[in-house]
mmCIF file of C-alpha atoms in Angstrom:
data_model
loop_
_atom_site.group_PDB
_atom_site.id
_atom_site.type_symbol
_atom_site.label_atom_id
_atom_site.label_comp_id
_atom_site.label_asym_id
_atom_site.label_seq_id
_atom_site.Cartn_x
_atom_site.Cartn_y
_atom_site.Cartn_z
ATOM 1 C CA UNK U 1 -100.613 -134.072 30.298
ATOM 2 C CA UNK U 2 -100.488 -137.871 30.306
ATOM 3 C CA UNK U 3 -97.507 -137.814 27.921
ATOM 4 C CA UNK U 4 -95.693 -135.354 30.167
ATOM 5 C CA UNK U 5 -96.237 -137.552 33.219
ATOM 6 C CA UNK U 6 -95.050 -140.614 31.287
ATOM 7 C CA UNK U 7 -91.879 -138.811 30.219
ATOM 8 C CA UNK U 8 -91.312 -137.599 33.744
ATOM 9 C CA UNK U 9 -91.708 -141.131 35.109
ATOM 10 C CA UNK U 10 -89.299 -142.501 32.475
ATOM 11 C CA UNK U 11 -86.774 -139.842 33.401
ATOM 12 C CA UNK U 12 -87.062 -140.584 37.112
ATOM 13 C CA UNK U 13 -86.808 -144.360 36.715
ATOM 14 C CA UNK U 14 -84.033 -144.513 34.146
ATOM 15 C CA UNK U 15 -81.911 -141.409 34.151
ATOM 16 C CA UNK U 16 -81.635 -140.219 37.738
ATOM 17 C CA UNK U 17 -79.216 -141.866 40.157
ATOM 18 C CA UNK U 18 -80.901 -143.850 42.934
ATOM 19 C CA UNK U 19 -80.071 -141.386 45.744
ATOM 20 C CA UNK U 20 -81.324 -138.437 43.711
ATOM 21 C CA UNK U 21 -84.364 -140.444 42.612
ATOM 22 C CA UNK U 22 -85.434 -141.046 46.195
ATOM 23 C CA UNK U 23 -84.901 -137.358 47.016
ATOM 24 C CA UNK U 24 -86.930 -136.369 43.941
ATOM 25 C CA UNK U 25 -89.736 -138.750 44.945
ATOM 26 C CA UNK U 26 -89.603 -137.506 48.521
ATOM 27 C CA UNK U 27 -89.968 -133.901 47.348
ATOM 28 C CA UNK U 28 -92.859 -134.884 45.094
ATOM 29 C CA UNK U 29 -94.823 -136.657 47.814
ATOM 30 C CA UNK U 30 -93.906 -134.356 50.683
ATOM 31 C CA UNK U 31 -94.161 -130.964 49.009
ATOM 32 C CA UNK U 32 -96.205 -131.364 45.822
ATOM 33 C CA UNK U 33 -98.765 -133.694 47.396
ATOM 34 C CA UNK U 34 -98.564 -131.943 50.798
ATOM 35 C CA UNK U 35 -97.931 -135.197 52.656
ATOM 36 C CA UNK U 36 -97.282 -133.286 55.871
ATOM 37 C CA UNK U 37 -100.949 -132.212 56.000
ATOM 38 C CA UNK U 38 -102.159 -135.787 56.501
ATOM 39 C CA UNK U 39 -102.917 -136.656 60.097
ATOM 40 C CA UNK U 40 -101.549 -140.152 59.445
ATOM 41 C CA UNK U 41 -98.222 -138.791 58.176
ATOM 42 C CA UNK U 42 -95.352 -140.618 59.821
ATOM 43 C CA UNK U 43 -91.741 -141.464 59.271
ATOM 44 C CA UNK U 44 -92.553 -145.156 58.813
ATOM 45 C CA UNK U 45 -95.424 -144.521 56.383
ATOM 46 C CA UNK U 46 -93.356 -142.147 54.230
ATOM 47 C CA UNK U 47 -90.444 -144.603 54.227
ATOM 48 C CA UNK U 48 -92.844 -147.312 53.012
ATOM 49 C CA UNK U 49 -94.103 -145.041 50.233
ATOM 50 C CA UNK U 50 -90.519 -144.460 49.084
ATOM 51 C CA UNK U 51 -89.546 -148.114 49.647
ATOM 52 C CA UNK U 52 -86.656 -147.194 51.942
ATOM 53 C CA UNK U 53 -85.804 -147.596 55.615
ATOM 54 C CA UNK U 54 -86.858 -144.864 58.065
ATOM 55 C CA UNK U 55 -83.195 -144.195 58.823
ATOM 56 C CA UNK U 56 -82.578 -143.508 55.113
ATOM 57 C CA UNK U 57 -85.552 -141.150 55.108
ATOM 58 C CA UNK U 58 -84.094 -139.195 58.008
ATOM 59 C CA UNK U 59 -80.732 -139.063 56.232
ATOM 60 C CA UNK U 60 -82.445 -137.445 53.255
ATOM 61 C CA UNK U 61 -84.290 -134.881 55.353
ATOM 62 C CA UNK U 62 -81.259 -134.185 57.523
ATOM 63 C CA UNK U 63 -78.948 -133.741 54.524
ATOM 64 C CA UNK U 64 -81.370 -131.703 52.424
ATOM 65 C CA UNK U 65 -83.302 -129.709 55.028
ATOM 66 C CA UNK U 66 -81.206 -129.952 58.240
ATOM 67 C CA UNK U 67 -84.220 -131.393 60.089
ATOM 68 C CA UNK U 68 -85.385 -134.871 60.949
ATOM 69 C CA UNK U 69 -88.589 -136.004 59.271
ATOM 70 C CA UNK U 70 -90.913 -135.227 62.189
ATOM 71 C CA UNK U 71 -89.501 -131.714 62.617
ATOM 72 C CA UNK U 72 -89.838 -131.084 58.878
ATOM 73 C CA UNK U 73 -93.507 -132.103 59.068
ATOM 74 C CA UNK U 74 -94.094 -129.815 62.023
ATOM 75 C CA UNK U 75 -92.394 -126.906 60.298
ATOM 76 C CA UNK U 76 -94.554 -127.181 57.201
ATOM 77 C CA UNK U 77 -97.735 -127.869 59.167
ATOM 78 C CA UNK U 78 -97.226 -124.706 61.144
ATOM 79 C CA UNK U 79 -96.387 -122.706 58.022
ATOM 80 C CA UNK U 80 -99.585 -123.995 56.422
ATOM 81 C CA UNK U 81 -101.546 -123.124 59.556
ATOM 82 C CA UNK U 82 -100.119 -119.608 59.593
ATOM 83 C CA UNK U 83 -100.911 -119.038 55.910
ATOM 84 C CA UNK U 84 -104.494 -120.143 56.501
ATOM 85 C CA UNK U 85 -104.792 -118.216 59.754
ATOM 86 C CA UNK U 86 -103.695 -114.970 58.101
ATOM 87 C CA UNK U 87 -105.879 -115.507 55.024
ATOM 88 C CA UNK U 88 -108.886 -113.153 55.238
ATOM 89 C CA UNK U 89 -111.101 -115.810 53.638
ATOM 90 C CA UNK U 90 -110.758 -117.870 56.813
ATOM 91 C CA UNK U 91 -111.638 -115.055 59.232
ATOM 92 C CA UNK U 92 -114.917 -116.702 60.249
ATOM 93 C CA UNK U 93 -113.496 -120.202 60.752
ATOM 94 C CA UNK U 94 -112.806 -121.480 64.252
ATOM 95 C CA UNK U 95 -109.133 -121.896 65.058
ATOM 96 C CA UNK U 96 -109.627 -125.618 65.712
ATOM 97 C CA UNK U 97 -110.771 -125.985 62.119
ATOM 98 C CA UNK U 98 -107.526 -124.421 60.880
ATOM 99 C CA UNK U 99 -105.457 -126.569 63.242
ATOM 100 C CA UNK U 100 -107.160 -129.735 61.980
ATOM 101 C CA UNK U 101 -106.786 -128.701 58.336
ATOM 102 C CA UNK U 102 -103.069 -128.203 58.917
ATOM 103 C CA UNK U 103 -102.444 -131.852 59.741
ATOM 104 C CA UNK U 104 -102.148 -131.611 63.509
ATOM 105 C CA UNK U 105 -103.625 -134.630 65.280
ATOM 106 C CA UNK U 106 -105.053 -132.470 68.062
ATOM 107 C CA UNK U 107 -105.084 -128.978 69.522
ATOM 108 C CA UNK U 108 -102.706 -130.269 72.184
ATOM 109 C CA UNK U 109 -100.150 -131.275 69.517
ATOM 110 C CA UNK U 110 -100.413 -127.787 68.053
ATOM 111 C CA UNK U 111 -100.054 -126.185 71.474
ATOM 112 C CA UNK U 112 -97.016 -128.344 72.287
ATOM 113 C CA UNK U 113 -95.393 -127.355 69.016
ATOM 114 C CA UNK U 114 -95.874 -123.671 69.773
ATOM 115 C CA UNK U 115 -94.604 -123.922 73.333
ATOM 116 C CA UNK U 116 -91.557 -125.996 72.318
ATOM 117 C CA UNK U 117 -90.571 -123.730 69.406
ATOM 118 C CA UNK U 118 -91.240 -120.197 70.588
ATOM 119 C CA UNK U 119 -88.390 -118.574 68.619
ATOM 120 C CA UNK U 120 -89.358 -120.254 65.344
ATOM 121 C CA UNK U 121 -92.961 -119.205 65.915
ATOM 122 C CA UNK U 122 -91.867 -115.587 66.298
ATOM 123 C CA UNK U 123 -90.042 -115.821 62.951
ATOM 124 C CA UNK U 124 -93.224 -117.026 61.269
ATOM 125 C CA UNK U 125 -95.248 -114.223 62.777
ATOM 126 C CA UNK U 126 -92.616 -111.732 61.555
ATOM 127 C CA UNK U 127 -92.686 -113.207 58.050
ATOM 128 C CA UNK U 128 -89.188 -114.676 58.189
ATOM 129 C CA UNK U 129 -90.227 -118.326 57.971
ATOM 130 C CA UNK U 130 -89.418 -120.464 54.950
#
């Protein structure tokens, strides 16, 4: 596994163009490492991780996902919440526990997201999200 990671790192550093490299690194940290689930996740922090400006980060998310960084985080937090909420293993957990585990800073943030994105929430409930 260590050899595979070393080869992957060599490939990223030496063979991928800079713009694609940053996008590849973004995808790795955001999706593979589930960055959006961290309560401290922010545009500035992610930009620092990638060693780019926040405006460049938003260009990447806008170009690749048609959302700004904060909206992309909210989308994936809610999708994670919904997957956990509908998982029978979590039937006995309080909803606040699921909200916290989904990266929301508070129940109020979660509530605001729902009330500000009612149509998108309906799509998730109907299984049409992501």
